PDB file of C-alpha atoms in Angstrom:
ATOM      1  CA  UNK A1057     -15.337 -53.118  23.703  1.00  0.00           C
ATOM      2  CA  UNK A1058     -11.911 -54.149  24.880  1.00  0.00           C
ATOM      3  CA  UNK A1059      -8.736 -51.972  24.715  1.00  0.00           C
ATOM      4  CA  UNK A1060      -7.293 -52.488  21.216  1.00  0.00           C
ATOM      5  CA  UNK A1061      -3.796 -51.787  20.298  1.00  0.00           C
ATOM      6  CA  UNK A1062      -3.315 -49.658  17.499  1.00  0.00           C
ATOM      7  CA  UNK A1063      -0.688 -51.210  15.018  1.00  0.00           C
ATOM      8  CA  UNK A1064       2.703 -49.195  14.867  1.00  0.00           C
ATOM      9  CA  UNK A1065       2.328 -48.162  11.108  1.00  0.00           C
ATOM     10  CA  UNK A1066      -1.379 -46.561  12.051  1.00  0.00           C
ATOM     11  CA  UNK A1067       0.267 -44.902  15.253  1.00  0.00           C
ATOM     12  CA  UNK A1068       2.937 -43.418  13.102  1.00  0.00           C
ATOM     13  CA  UNK A1069       0.499 -42.200  10.431  1.00  0.00           C
ATOM     14  CA  UNK A1070      -1.391 -40.607  13.259  1.00  0.00           C
ATOM     15  CA  UNK A1071       1.647 -38.905  14.726  1.00  0.00           C
ATOM     16  CA  UNK A1072       2.534 -37.622  11.435  1.00  0.00           C
ATOM     17  CA  UNK A1073      -0.833 -36.280  10.606  1.00  0.00           C
ATOM     18  CA  UNK A1074      -0.817 -34.549  13.754  1.00  0.00           C
ATOM     19  CA  UNK A1075       2.679 -32.963  13.195  1.00  0.00           C
ATOM     20  CA  UNK A1076       1.411 -31.588   9.726  1.00  0.00           C
ATOM     21  CA  UNK A1077      -1.841 -30.345  10.979  1.00  0.00           C
ATOM     22  CA  UNK A1078       0.080 -28.472  13.773  1.00  0.00           C
ATOM     23  CA  UNK A1079       2.843 -27.137  11.270  1.00  0.00           C
ATOM     24  CA  UNK A1080       0.010 -26.077   8.906  1.00  0.00           C
ATOM     25  CA  UNK A1081      -1.775 -24.459  11.865  1.00  0.00           C
ATOM     26  CA  UNK A1082       1.252 -22.374  12.877  1.00  0.00           C
ATOM     27  CA  UNK A1083       1.855 -21.437   9.326  1.00  0.00           C
ATOM     28  CA  UNK A1084      -1.750 -20.107   9.209  1.00  0.00           C
ATOM     29  CA  UNK A1085      -1.504 -18.410  12.323  1.00  0.00           C
ATOM     30  CA  UNK A1086       1.832 -16.434  11.173  1.00  0.00           C
ATOM     31  CA  UNK A1087       0.149 -15.340   8.010  1.00  0.00           C
ATOM     32  CA  UNK A1088      -2.869 -13.880   9.756  1.00  0.00           C
ATOM     33  CA  UNK A1089      -0.429 -12.220  12.326  1.00  0.00           C
ATOM     34  CA  UNK A1090       1.344 -10.701   9.208  1.00  0.00           C
ATOM     35  CA  UNK A1091      -1.851  -9.743   7.531  1.00  0.00           C
ATOM     36  CA  UNK A1092      -2.968  -7.725  10.435  1.00  0.00           C
ATOM     37  CA  UNK A1093       0.364  -6.063  10.898  1.00  0.00           C
ATOM     38  CA  UNK A1094       0.054  -5.054   7.179  1.00  0.00           C
ATOM     39  CA  UNK A1095      -3.480  -3.818   7.567  1.00  0.00           C
ATOM     40  CA  UNK A1096      -2.285  -1.771  10.571  1.00  0.00           C
ATOM     41  CA  UNK A1097       0.410  -0.208   8.770  1.00  0.00           C
ATOM     42  CA  UNK A1098      -1.548   0.528   5.705  1.00  0.00           C
ATOM     43  CA  UNK A1099      -4.378   2.218   7.989  1.00  0.00           C
ATOM     44  CA  UNK A1100      -1.609   4.209   9.629  1.00  0.00           C
ATOM     45  CA  UNK A1101      -0.075   5.359   6.272  1.00  0.00           C
ATOM     46  CA  UNK A1102      -3.673   6.229   5.038  1.00  0.00           C
ATOM     47  CA  UNK A1103      -4.508   8.418   8.068  1.00  0.00           C
ATOM     48  CA  UNK A1104      -2.241  11.259   6.410  1.00  0.00           C
ATOM     49  CA  UNK A1105      -2.714  13.388   3.409  1.00  0.00           C
ATOM     50  CA  UNK A1106       0.957  14.887   3.817  1.00  0.00           C
ATOM     51  CA  UNK A1107       3.379  13.184   2.010  1.00  0.00           C
ATOM     52  CA  UNK A1108       6.297  13.511   4.428  1.00  0.00           C
ATOM     53  CA  UNK A1109       4.142  12.160   7.163  1.00  0.00           C
ATOM     54  CA  UNK A1110       3.149   9.362   4.963  1.00  0.00           C
ATOM     55  CA  UNK A1111       6.838   8.403   3.943  1.00  0.00           C
ATOM     56  CA  UNK A1112       8.085   8.792   7.637  1.00  0.00           C
ATOM     57  CA  UNK A1113       5.388   6.575   8.746  1.00  0.00           C
ATOM     58  CA  UNK A1114       5.985   4.021   6.153  1.00  0.00           C
ATOM     59  CA  UNK A1115       9.910   3.739   7.240  1.00  0.00           C
ATOM     60  CA  UNK A1116       8.968   3.456  10.886  1.00  0.00           C
ATOM     61  CA  UNK A1117       6.252   0.927  10.402  1.00  0.00           C
ATOM     62  CA  UNK A1118       8.298  -0.949   7.862  1.00  0.00           C
ATOM     63  CA  UNK A1119      11.411  -0.843  10.304  1.00  0.00           C
ATOM     64  CA  UNK A1120       9.152  -2.192  13.412  1.00  0.00           C
ATOM     65  CA  UNK A1121       7.468  -4.995  10.933  1.00  0.00           C
ATOM     66  CA  UNK A1122      11.048  -6.209   9.993  1.00  0.00           C
ATOM     67  CA  UNK A1123      12.726  -5.668  13.120  1.00  0.00           C
ATOM     68  CA  UNK A1124      15.563  -3.941  11.390  1.00  0.00           C
ATOM     69  CA  UNK A1125      18.435  -1.438  12.446  1.00  0.00           C
ATOM     70  CA  UNK A1126      17.354   0.979   9.720  1.00  0.00           C
ATOM     71  CA  UNK A1127      14.687   1.562   6.887  1.00  0.00           C
ATOM     72  CA  UNK A1128      15.347   4.227   4.442  1.00  0.00           C
ATOM     73  CA  UNK A1129      13.107   5.582   1.410  1.00  0.00           C
ATOM     74  CA  UNK A1130      15.163   6.721  -1.355  1.00  0.00           C
ATOM     75  CA  UNK A1131      14.082   8.911  -4.273  1.00  0.00           C
ATOM     76  CA  UNK A1132      16.321   9.302  -7.506  1.00  0.00           C
ATOM     77  CA  UNK A1133      17.087  12.546  -8.918  1.00  0.00           C
ATOM     78  CA  UNK A1134      14.995  13.088 -12.016  1.00  0.00           C
ATOM     79  CA  UNK A1135      17.357  12.941 -15.237  1.00  0.00           C
ATOM     80  CA  UNK A1136      20.249  11.406 -13.457  1.00  0.00           C
ATOM     81  CA  UNK A1137      20.045   8.110 -15.335  1.00  0.00           C
ATOM     82  CA  UNK A1138      19.465   6.494 -11.994  1.00  0.00           C
ATOM     83  CA  UNK A1139      22.978   7.350 -10.786  1.00  0.00           C
ATOM     84  CA  UNK A1140      22.089  10.084  -7.902  1.00  0.00           C
ATOM     85  CA  UNK A1141      19.379  10.629  -5.271  1.00  0.00           C
ATOM     86  CA  UNK A1142      18.778  11.144  -1.656  1.00  0.00           C
ATOM     87  CA  UNK A1143      17.057   9.682   1.249  1.00  0.00           C
ATOM     88  CA  UNK A1144      13.533  11.006   1.804  1.00  0.00           C
ATOM     89  CA  UNK A1145      12.468   9.446   4.898  1.00  0.00           C
ATOM     90  CA  UNK A1146      14.546   7.147   7.309  1.00  0.00           C
ATOM     91  CA  UNK A1147      13.724   5.403  10.644  1.00  0.00           C
ATOM     92  CA  UNK A1148      17.263   4.440  12.195  1.00  0.00           C
ATOM     93  CA  UNK A1149      18.185   2.717  15.517  1.00  0.00           C
ATOM     94  CA  UNK A1150      19.586   5.273  17.878  1.00  0.00           C
ATOM     95  CA  UNK A1151      23.026   3.798  17.728  1.00  0.00           C
ATOM     96  CA  UNK A1152      23.322   4.426  14.017  1.00  0.00           C
ATOM     97  CA  UNK A1153      23.973   7.764  12.298  1.00  0.00           C
ATOM     98  CA  UNK A1154      21.101   9.001   9.918  1.00  0.00           C
ATOM     99  CA  UNK A1155      21.674   8.879   6.279  1.00  0.00           C
ATOM    100  CA  UNK A1156      19.222  11.692   5.646  1.00  0.00           C
ATOM    101  CA  UNK A1157      21.631  14.336   4.730  1.00  0.00           C
ATOM    102  CA  UNK A1158      23.624  12.108   2.435  1.00  0.00           C
ATOM    103  CA  UNK A1159      23.638  12.930  -1.289  1.00  0.00           C
ATOM    104  CA  UNK A1160      24.244   9.470  -2.922  1.00  0.00           C
ATOM    105  CA  UNK A1161      26.281   9.061  -6.276  1.00  0.00           C
ATOM    106  CA  UNK A1162      26.354   5.508  -7.362  1.00  0.00           C
ATOM    107  CA  UNK A1163      26.035   4.010 -10.725  1.00  0.00           C
ATOM    108  CA  UNK A1164      25.025   0.604  -9.504  1.00  0.00           C
ATOM    109  CA  UNK A1165      21.240   1.284 -10.561  1.00  0.00           C
ATOM    110  CA  UNK A1166      22.042   3.353 -13.852  1.00  0.00           C
TER     111      UNK A1166
END
């Protein structure tokens, strides 16, 4: 069999299909990595029965997952009508002050 030339339209179709396959493979790989990260976080959170440890671990792991400057977990004061509360756990980059001591009075949720 001799070397056959592939018409341009077939070559373009093959290139487009290869590109789509590579793109789908990349997306699938990212989804697998995210699922593995979430599974790891859930495992670390479940490894404790202490609520403060669970909340602190959650803030730490979520901040790392999101690559964020700060993650805080906020608890509304019961009976406040969603107007006040406080941070119950936080993980924050060293260059930022902690918000743990802050009491928050804000009417945006109430």
